[in-house]
XYZ file of C-alpha atoms in Angstrom:
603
model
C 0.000 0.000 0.000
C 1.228 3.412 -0.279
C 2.876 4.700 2.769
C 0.818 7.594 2.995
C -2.562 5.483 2.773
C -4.760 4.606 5.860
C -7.222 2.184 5.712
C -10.574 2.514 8.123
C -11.113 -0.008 10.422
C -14.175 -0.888 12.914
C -16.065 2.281 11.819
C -13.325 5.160 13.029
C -10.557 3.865 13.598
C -7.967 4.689 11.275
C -4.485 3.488 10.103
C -1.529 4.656 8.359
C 2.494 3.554 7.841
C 5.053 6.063 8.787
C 7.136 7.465 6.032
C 11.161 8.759 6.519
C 11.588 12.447 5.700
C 8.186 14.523 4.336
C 9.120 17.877 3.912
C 6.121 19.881 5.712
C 3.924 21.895 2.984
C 4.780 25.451 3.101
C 7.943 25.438 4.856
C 8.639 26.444 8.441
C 7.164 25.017 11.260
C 5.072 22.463 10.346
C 4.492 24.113 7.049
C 2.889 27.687 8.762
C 0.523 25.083 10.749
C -0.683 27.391 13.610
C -0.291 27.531 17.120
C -2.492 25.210 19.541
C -5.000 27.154 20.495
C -5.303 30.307 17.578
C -7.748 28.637 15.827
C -11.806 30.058 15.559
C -13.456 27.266 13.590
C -12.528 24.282 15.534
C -10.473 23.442 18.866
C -9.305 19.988 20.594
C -11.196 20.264 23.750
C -9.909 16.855 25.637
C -6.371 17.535 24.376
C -4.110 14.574 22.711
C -3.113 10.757 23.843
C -1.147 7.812 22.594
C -1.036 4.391 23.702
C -0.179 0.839 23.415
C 3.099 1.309 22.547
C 4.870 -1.599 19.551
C 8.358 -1.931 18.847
C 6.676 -0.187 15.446
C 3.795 2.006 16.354
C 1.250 3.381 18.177
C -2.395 4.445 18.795
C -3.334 8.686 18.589
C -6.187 10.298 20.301
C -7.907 13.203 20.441
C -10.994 14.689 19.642
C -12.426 17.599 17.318
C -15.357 19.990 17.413
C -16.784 22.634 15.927
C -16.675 25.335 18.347
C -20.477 26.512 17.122
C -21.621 23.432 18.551
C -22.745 22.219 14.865
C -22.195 18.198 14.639
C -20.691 17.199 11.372
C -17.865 14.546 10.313
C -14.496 16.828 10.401
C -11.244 16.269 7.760
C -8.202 16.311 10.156
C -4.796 15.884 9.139
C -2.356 13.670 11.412
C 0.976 15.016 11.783
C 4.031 13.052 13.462
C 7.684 13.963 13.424
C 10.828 12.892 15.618
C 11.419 16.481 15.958
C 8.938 19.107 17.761
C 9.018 21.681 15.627
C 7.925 19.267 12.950
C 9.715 20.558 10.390
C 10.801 17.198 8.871
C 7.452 14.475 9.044
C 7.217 10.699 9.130
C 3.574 11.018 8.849
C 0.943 13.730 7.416
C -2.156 11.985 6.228
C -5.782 13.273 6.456
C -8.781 11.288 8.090
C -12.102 12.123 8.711
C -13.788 11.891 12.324
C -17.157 11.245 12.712
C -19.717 12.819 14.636
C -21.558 9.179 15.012
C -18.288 8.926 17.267
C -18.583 12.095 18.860
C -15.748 12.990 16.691
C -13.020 10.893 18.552
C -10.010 10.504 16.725
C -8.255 6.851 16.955
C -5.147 6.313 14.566
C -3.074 3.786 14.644
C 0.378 4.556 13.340
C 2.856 1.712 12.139
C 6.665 1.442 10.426
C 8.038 3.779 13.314
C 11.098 3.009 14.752
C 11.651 1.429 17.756
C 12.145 2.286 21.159
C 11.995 6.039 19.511
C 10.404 9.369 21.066
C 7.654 11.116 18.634
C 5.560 14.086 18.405
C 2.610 14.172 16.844
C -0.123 16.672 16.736
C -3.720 17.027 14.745
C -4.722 19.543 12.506
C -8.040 21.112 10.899
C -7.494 23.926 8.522
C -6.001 26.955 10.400
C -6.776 25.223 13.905
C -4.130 22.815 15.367
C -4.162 20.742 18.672
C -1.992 20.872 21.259
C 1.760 18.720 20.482
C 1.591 15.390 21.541
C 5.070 13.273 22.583
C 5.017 10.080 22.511
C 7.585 6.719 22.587
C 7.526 3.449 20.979
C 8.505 0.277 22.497
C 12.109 -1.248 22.215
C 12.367 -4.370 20.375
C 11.311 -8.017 21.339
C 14.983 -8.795 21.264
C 16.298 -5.785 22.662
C 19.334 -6.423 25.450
C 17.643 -3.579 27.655
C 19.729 -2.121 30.909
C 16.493 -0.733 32.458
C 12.691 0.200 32.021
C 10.587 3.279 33.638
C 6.826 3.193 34.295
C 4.434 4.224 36.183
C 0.935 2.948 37.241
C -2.021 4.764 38.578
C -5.560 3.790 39.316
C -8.896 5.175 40.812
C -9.316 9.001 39.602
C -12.579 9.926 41.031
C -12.913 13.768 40.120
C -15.882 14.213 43.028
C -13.088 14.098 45.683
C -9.747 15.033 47.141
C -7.324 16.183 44.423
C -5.654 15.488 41.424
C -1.856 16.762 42.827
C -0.166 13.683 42.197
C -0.286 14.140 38.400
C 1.320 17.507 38.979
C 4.170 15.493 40.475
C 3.910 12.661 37.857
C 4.486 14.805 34.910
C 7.672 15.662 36.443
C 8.878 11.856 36.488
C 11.164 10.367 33.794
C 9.217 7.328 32.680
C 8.918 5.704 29.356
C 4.910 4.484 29.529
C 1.972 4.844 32.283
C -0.310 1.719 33.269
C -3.653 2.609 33.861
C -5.259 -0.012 35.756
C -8.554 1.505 35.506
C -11.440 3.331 37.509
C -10.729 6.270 34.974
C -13.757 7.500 35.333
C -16.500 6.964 38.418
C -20.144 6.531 36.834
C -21.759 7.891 39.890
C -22.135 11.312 40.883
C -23.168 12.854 44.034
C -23.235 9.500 46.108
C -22.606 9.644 49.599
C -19.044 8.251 49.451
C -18.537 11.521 46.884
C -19.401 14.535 49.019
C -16.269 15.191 51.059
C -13.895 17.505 50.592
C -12.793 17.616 47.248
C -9.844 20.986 44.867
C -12.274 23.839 43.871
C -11.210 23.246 39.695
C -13.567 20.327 39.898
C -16.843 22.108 39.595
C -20.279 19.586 40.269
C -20.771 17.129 37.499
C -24.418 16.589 35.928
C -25.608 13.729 33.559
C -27.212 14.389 31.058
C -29.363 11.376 31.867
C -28.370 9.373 34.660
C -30.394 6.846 37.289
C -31.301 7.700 40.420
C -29.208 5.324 42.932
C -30.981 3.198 45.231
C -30.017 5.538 47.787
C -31.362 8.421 46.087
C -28.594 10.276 47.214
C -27.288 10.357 43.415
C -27.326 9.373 40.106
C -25.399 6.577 37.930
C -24.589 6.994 33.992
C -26.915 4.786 32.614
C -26.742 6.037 28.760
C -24.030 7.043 25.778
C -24.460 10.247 26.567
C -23.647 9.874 30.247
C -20.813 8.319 30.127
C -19.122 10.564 27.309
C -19.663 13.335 29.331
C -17.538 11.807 32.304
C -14.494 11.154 30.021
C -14.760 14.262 28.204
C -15.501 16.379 31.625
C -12.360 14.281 32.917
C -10.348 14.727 30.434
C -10.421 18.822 30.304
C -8.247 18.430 33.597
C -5.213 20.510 32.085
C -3.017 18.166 34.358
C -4.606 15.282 33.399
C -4.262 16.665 29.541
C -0.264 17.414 29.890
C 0.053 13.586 31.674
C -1.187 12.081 28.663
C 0.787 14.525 25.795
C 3.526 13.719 27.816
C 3.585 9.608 28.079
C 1.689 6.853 26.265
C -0.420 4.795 28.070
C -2.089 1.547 28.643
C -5.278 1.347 29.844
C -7.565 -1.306 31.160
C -10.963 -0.520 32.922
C -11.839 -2.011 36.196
C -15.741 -1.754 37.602
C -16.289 1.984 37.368
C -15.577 2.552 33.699
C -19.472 0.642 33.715
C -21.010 0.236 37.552
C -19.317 -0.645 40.890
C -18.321 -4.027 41.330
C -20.082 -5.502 38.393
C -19.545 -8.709 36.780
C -20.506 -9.186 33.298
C -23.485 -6.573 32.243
C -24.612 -6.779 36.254
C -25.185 -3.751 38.430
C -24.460 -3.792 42.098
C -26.561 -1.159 43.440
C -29.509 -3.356 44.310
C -29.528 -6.682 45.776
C -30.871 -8.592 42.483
C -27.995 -7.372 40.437
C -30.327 -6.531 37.319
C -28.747 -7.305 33.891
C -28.333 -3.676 32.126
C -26.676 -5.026 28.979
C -27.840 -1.784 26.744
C -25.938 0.051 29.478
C -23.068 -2.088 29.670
C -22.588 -1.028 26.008
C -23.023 1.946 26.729
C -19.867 2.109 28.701
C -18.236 -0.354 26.292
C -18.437 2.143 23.325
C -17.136 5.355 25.611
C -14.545 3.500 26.728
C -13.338 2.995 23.162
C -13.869 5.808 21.947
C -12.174 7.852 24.400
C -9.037 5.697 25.357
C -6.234 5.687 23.147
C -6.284 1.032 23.046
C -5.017 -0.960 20.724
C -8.100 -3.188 20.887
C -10.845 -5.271 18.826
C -14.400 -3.640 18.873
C -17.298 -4.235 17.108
C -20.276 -2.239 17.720
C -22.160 -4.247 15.402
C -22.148 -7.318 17.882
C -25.098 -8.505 19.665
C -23.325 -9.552 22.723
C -21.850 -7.480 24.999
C -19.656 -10.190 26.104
C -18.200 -10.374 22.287
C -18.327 -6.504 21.344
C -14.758 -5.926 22.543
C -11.531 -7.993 23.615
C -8.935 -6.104 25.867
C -6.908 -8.605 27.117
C -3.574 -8.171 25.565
C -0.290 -7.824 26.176
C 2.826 -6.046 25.394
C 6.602 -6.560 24.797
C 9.245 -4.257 26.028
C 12.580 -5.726 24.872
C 13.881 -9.298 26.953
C 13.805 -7.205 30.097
C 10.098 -7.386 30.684
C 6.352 -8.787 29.097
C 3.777 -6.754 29.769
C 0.165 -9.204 30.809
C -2.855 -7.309 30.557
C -6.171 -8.901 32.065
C -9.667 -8.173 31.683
C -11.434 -8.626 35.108
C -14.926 -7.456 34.344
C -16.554 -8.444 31.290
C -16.315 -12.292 31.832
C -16.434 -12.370 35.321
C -19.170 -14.702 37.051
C -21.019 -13.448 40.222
C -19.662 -12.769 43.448
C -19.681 -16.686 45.120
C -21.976 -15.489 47.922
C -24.836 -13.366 46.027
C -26.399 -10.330 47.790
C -29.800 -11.626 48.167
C -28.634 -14.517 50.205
C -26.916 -11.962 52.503
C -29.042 -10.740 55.282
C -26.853 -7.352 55.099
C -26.237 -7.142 51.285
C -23.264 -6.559 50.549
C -21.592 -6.697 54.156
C -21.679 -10.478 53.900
C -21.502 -11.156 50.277
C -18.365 -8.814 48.918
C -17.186 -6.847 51.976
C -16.175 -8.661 55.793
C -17.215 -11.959 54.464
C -16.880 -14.929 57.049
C -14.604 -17.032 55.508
C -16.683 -19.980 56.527
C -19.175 -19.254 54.069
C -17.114 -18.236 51.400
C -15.731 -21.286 51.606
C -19.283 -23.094 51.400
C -20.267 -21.237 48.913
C -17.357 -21.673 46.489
C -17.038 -25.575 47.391
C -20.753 -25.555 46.083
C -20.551 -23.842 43.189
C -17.582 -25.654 41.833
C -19.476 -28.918 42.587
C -22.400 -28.169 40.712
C -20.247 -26.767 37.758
C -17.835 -30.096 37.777
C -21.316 -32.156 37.576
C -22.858 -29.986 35.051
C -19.660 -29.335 32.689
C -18.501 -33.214 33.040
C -15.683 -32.039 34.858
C -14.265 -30.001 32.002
C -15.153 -26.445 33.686
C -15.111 -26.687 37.257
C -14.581 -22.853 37.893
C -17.174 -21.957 35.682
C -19.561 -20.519 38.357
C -16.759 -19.151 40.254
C -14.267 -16.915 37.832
C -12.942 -13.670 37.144
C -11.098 -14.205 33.748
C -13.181 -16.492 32.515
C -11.752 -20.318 31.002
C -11.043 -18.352 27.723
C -9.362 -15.456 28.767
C -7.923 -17.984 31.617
C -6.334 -20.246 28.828
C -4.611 -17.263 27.326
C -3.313 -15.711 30.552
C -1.340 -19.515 31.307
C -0.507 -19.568 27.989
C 1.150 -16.360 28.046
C 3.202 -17.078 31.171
C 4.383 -20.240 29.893
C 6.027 -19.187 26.804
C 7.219 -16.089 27.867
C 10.994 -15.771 27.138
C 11.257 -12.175 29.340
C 12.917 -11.795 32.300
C 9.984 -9.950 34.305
C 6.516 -11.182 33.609
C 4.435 -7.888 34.779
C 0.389 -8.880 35.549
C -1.813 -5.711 35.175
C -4.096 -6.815 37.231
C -7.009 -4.907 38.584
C -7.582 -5.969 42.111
C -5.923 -7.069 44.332
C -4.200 -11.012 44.744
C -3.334 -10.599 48.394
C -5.088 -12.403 51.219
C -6.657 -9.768 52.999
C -8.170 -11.533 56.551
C -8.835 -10.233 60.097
C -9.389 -13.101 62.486
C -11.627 -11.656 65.500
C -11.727 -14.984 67.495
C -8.269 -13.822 68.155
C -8.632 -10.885 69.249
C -10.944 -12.027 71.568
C -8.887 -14.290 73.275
C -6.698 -11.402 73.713
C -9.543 -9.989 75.980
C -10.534 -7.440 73.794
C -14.493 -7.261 73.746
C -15.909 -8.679 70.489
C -18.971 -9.466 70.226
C -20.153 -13.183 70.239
C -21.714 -12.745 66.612
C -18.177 -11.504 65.362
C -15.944 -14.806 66.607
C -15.063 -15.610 63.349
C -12.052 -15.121 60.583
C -13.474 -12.722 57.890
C -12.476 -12.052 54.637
C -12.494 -7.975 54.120
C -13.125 -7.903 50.247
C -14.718 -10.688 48.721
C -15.026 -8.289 45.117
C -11.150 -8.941 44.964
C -9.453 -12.225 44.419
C -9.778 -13.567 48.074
C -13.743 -13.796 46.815
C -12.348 -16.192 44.086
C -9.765 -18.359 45.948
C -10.071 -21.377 43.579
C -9.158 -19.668 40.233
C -6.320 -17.957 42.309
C -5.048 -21.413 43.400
C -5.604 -22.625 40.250
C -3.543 -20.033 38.411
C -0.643 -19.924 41.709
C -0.545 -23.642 41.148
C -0.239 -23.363 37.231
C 3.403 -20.702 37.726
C 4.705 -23.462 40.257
C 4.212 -26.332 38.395
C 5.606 -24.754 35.474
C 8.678 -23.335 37.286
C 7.313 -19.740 36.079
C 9.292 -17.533 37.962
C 9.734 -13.569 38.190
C 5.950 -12.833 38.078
C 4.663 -9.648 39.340
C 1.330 -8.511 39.528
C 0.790 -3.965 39.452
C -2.486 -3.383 40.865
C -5.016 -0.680 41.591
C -8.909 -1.028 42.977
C -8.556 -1.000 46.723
C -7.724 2.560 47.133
C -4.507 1.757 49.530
C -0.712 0.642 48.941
C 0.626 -2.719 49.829
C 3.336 -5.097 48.511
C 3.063 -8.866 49.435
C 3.466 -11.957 48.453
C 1.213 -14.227 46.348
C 1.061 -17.973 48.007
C 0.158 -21.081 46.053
C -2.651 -21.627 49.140
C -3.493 -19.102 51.700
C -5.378 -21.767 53.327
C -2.554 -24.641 53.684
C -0.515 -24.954 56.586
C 2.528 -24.699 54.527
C 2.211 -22.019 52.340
C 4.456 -21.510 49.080
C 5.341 -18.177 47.512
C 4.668 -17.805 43.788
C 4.653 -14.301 42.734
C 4.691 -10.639 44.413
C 1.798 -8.064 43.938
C 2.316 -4.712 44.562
C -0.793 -2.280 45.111
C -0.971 1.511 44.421
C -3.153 3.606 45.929
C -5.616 5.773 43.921
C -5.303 9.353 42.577
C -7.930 10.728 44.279
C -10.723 8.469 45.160
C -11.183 7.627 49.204
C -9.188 5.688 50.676
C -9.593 1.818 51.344
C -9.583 2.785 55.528
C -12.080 5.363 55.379
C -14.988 3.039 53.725
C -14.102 0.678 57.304
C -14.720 3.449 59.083
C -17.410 5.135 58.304
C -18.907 1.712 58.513
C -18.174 1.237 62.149
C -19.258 5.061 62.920
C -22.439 4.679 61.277
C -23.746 1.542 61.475
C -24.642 0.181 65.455
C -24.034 -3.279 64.922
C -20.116 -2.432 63.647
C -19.666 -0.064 66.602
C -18.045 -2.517 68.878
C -15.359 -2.912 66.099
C -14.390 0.693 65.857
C -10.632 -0.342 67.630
C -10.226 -2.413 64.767
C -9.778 0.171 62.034
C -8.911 3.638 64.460
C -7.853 5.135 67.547
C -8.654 8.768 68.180
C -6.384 9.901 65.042
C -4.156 6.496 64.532
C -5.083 4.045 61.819
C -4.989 1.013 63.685
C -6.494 -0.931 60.116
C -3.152 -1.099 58.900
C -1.599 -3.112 62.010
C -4.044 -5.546 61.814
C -3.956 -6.026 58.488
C -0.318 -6.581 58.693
C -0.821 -8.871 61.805
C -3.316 -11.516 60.398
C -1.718 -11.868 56.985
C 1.978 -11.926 57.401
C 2.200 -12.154 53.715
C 1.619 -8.528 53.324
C 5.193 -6.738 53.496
C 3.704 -3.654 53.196
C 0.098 -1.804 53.733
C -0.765 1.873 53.959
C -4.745 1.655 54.006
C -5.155 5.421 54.013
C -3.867 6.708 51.301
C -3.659 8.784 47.679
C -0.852 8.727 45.299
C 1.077 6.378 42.170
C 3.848 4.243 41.722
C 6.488 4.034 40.028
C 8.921 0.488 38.573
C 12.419 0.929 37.477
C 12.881 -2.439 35.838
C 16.425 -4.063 35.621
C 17.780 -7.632 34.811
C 18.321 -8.061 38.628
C 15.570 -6.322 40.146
C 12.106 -4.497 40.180
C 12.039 -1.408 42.404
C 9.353 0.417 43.303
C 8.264 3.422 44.755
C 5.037 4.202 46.136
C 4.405 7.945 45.854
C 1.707 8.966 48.772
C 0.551 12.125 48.121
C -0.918 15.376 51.042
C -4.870 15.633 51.349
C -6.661 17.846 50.238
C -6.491 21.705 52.136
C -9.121 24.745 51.761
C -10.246 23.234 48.568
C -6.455 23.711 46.597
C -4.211 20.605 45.833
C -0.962 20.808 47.813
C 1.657 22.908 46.302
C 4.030 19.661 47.011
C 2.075 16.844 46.156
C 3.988 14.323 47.339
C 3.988 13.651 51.475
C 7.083 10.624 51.387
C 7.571 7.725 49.708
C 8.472 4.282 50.687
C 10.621 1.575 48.302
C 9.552 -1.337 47.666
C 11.984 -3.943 45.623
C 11.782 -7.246 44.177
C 14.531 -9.619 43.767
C 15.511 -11.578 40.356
C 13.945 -15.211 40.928
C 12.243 -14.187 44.497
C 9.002 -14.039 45.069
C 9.024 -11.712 48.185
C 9.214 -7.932 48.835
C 11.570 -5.413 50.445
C 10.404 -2.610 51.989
C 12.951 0.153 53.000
């Protein structure tokens, strides 16, 4: 094909091959292309993005409008250059967006170099975007010395701040992980009306569901949720992280509804199937996140629209496994309607007694029913397809580092309140039991986990580390082959950031025991006057954890070499008179991995 030629893919997405040398028409910079910004006709409201970087290319985002407000499909050309002031191109093609897609702009750019820092930018007429710098990935076979990322998770805009990407633009990384809660599809809920920087004005669906609360309202059409990305996405900080680095994105439960499995919702016991509005949130996704992904709109099934499991090379040093924990996950094991207190019971403080019921259940009625071919068919969060693939990739895997983007977290998580009450410290009769604090994470799927643990040991898979977001907290642990046996194995290491913004795993605990009468009693568990007391007993009844800080904002950061993985978790100041600190960053603490260990440092 020519070089200069894109072909349209999946309705708008485009594609064109990078050429060496284009002189830019007219001379000058960028051939008298104007500065971001000047323009009267149209503008690039949500900024620019790349992502899913190849030893050869990458995806570019953005997204054109008319600044009348008229909807129409828009000519834009795509510019790219090694240079920023673009005065010698390796691409300069013209596409047309579409307003069926809001106007989204997704191009995928191949025949780039590798392991090579771009600029790119988007152009329509005498109005140009802001420039865009990206970086492609080294080769497969690249002898690499080190590797810089960073992952984030959990960016509710209804609270706290968004300082730490003031502090993350700053860092030298080649990539960002985003392991998803990009957006929260609830506005106004309870959990959402504390104190949260002044430059995030009140967000209003267009649409949007009542909660069962009534306290607020969830996105529920198209509409809704493109107006959470594109509301998110005119955060200037957020704007300058992603000009700045590509990134790879997966979504976790918010991107559609909190803690949902398949096309379920969570806000009422009964878990109604909303599979319009599952794609919905599907199609905004898409549209707005700069993925190297299959989508069809056209398809039927939700389940089959898109496929976002993938992963990514970056030289020998380190393979990049990227999970889907969502769309093809089964129900929690202990449903909410056979929970007295919803979901206290069925996802959240859990005895571990009946979890263990449950799941023993469940797997025996799926053995029986799939002729023992699928006996964690009722009780998954991959799903056997996406499950084959993840094994498969972890077998063959020639890298060094085998890094799991994995959405929540693999670490037991248990408090054990019959001892504690042998310790003479008054716990109600009712509580004696060992509880499992999030059964929405993998401790509510301890079979698959076992299953997969069991799967790296057998197969002598070694240097496996899961990067995880979800629980709103850091902590850096070790994965065992069976929480549950007396002698426990370690397989693999996870290590958990805390989110941007959104509160903090601690402060869900206790508003819980403030609120509610029959948690009272437990208040000592999770504070003391103003000490966090969560995090000792976290540490204390799971001695796997190296590492927890349960109240807490803030990223990480990897510096990937043959011999180690270090880490640093980045906590970041609260919130103060409605302004994001001037120094985002409060301390950090180092976490490091050791070639062919599966166990964590902390110093």
């Amino acid at each position: 094909m020519d070089r200069r030629e894109f072909l349209r893919l999946s309705g708008f997405l485009t594609m064109s091959v990078a050429s060496a040398g284009l002189t830019a028409c007219g001379g000058g910079d960028g051939g008298g292309t104007p500065a971001p910004g000047t323009g009267k006709v149209y503008s690039f409201p949500q900024g620019v993005a790349s992502g899913d970087p190849k030893p050869d290319g990458i995806i570019l985002w953005s997204r054109v409008v008319r600044n009348d407000g008229a909807a129409e499909d828009i000519k834009v050309r795509v510019q790219m250059s090694e240079t920023a002031d673009f005065k010698v191109l390796v691409l300069d093609t013209e596409i047309v967006t579409q307003a069926a897609w809001d106007n989204t702009i997704r191009h995928k750019v191949t025949g780039l170099k590798a392991y090579t820092t771009y600029y790119y930018r988007f152009v329509v007429g005498s109005d140009a975007s802001t420039n865009g710098r990206t970086k492609t990935a080294p080769e497969a076979t690249a002898d690499l010395a080190s590797l810089k990322f960073a992952f984030i998770s959990c960016q509710d805009w209804t609270v706290n701040h968004w300082g730490a990407f003031d502090s993350l633009i700053n860092e030298d990384v080649d990539f960002i992980v985003h392991l998803g809660d990009y957006i929260y599809e609830t506005v106004g809920e309870s959990f959402q009306t504390g104190a949260v920087e002044a430059r995030h004005t009140t967000l209003t669906l267009p649409n949007g569901t009542a909660t069962a609360t009534g306290n607020g309202k969830y996105a529920t059409t198209l509409a809704d949720y493109r107006y959470l990305y594109k509301t998110y996405r005119t955060d200037t900080r957020l704007q300058a992280l992603h000009a700045k680095f590509p990134m790879i994105a997966i979504w976790d439960d918010h991107e559609f509804s909190d803690d949902c499995w398949g096309d379920h919702q969570t806000y009422t016991v009964d878990n109604p199937e909303q599979a319009d509005r599952r794609k919905a949130a599907t199609q905004a996704w898409y549209e707005f996140m700069p993925a190297d992904v299959v989508y069809d709109s056209t398809q039927p099934d939700f389940s089959k629209q898109i496929t976002n499991y993938r992963d990514l090379h970056f030289g020998k040093l380190m393979h990049l496994i990227v999970t889907d924990q969502r769309l093809f996950r089964t129900d929690h094991v202990i449903p909410e309607t056979l929970s007295p207190l919803g979901e206290v019971g069925s996802r959240y403080f859990v005895k571990q007694t009946d979890l263990q019921g449950a799941e023993a259940q469940k797997i025996a009625a799926a053995t029986a029913a799939t002729g023992g071919l699928y006996p964690l068919a009722a009780t998954s969060v991959l799903g056997e397809l996406q499950r084959g693939w993840w094994k498969q990739k972890m077998a063959t895997s020639s890298a060094t580092w085998k890094v799991w983007a994995n959405e929540v977290s693999l670490l037991r998580m248990q408090v054990d309140l019959r001892a504690i009450a042998a310790l003479g410290v008054a716990v109600p009769a009712e509580f004696q039991n060992n509880y499992i604090l999030n059964a929405d994470q993998w401790d509510g799927f301890n079979a698959e986990r076992k299953d997969m643990m069991k799967f790296l040991k057998d197969n002598g898979v070694k240097n496996v580390v899961a990067i995880t977001g979800d629980i709103h907290a850091f902590f850096a642990g070790s994965v065992m082959d069976d929480f549950d046996a007396a002698s426990k194995t370690p397989v693999m290491v996870d290590l958990v950031t805390a989110g941007v913004s959104s509160n903090s795993f601690q402060s869900y605990f206790k508003s819980v025991v403030d609120s509610n009468p029959l948690f009272n009693p437990l208040k000592g568990l999770i504070y003391q006057g103003d000490v966090n007391t969560f995090d000792f007993y976290l540490k204390s009844f799971n001695s796997w954890i190296a590492h927890a800080d349960s109240d807490a904002q803030g990223y990480a950061i990897v510096t990937v070499t043959p011999d180690k993985m270090a880490t640093q978790f980045k906590k970041v100041a609260k919130v103060a008179n409605g302004q994001a600190p001037a120094v985002p960053v409060l301390y950090t603490v180092n976490a490091t991995v050791a070639k062919d260990t599966a166990a964590v440092t902390i110093g």
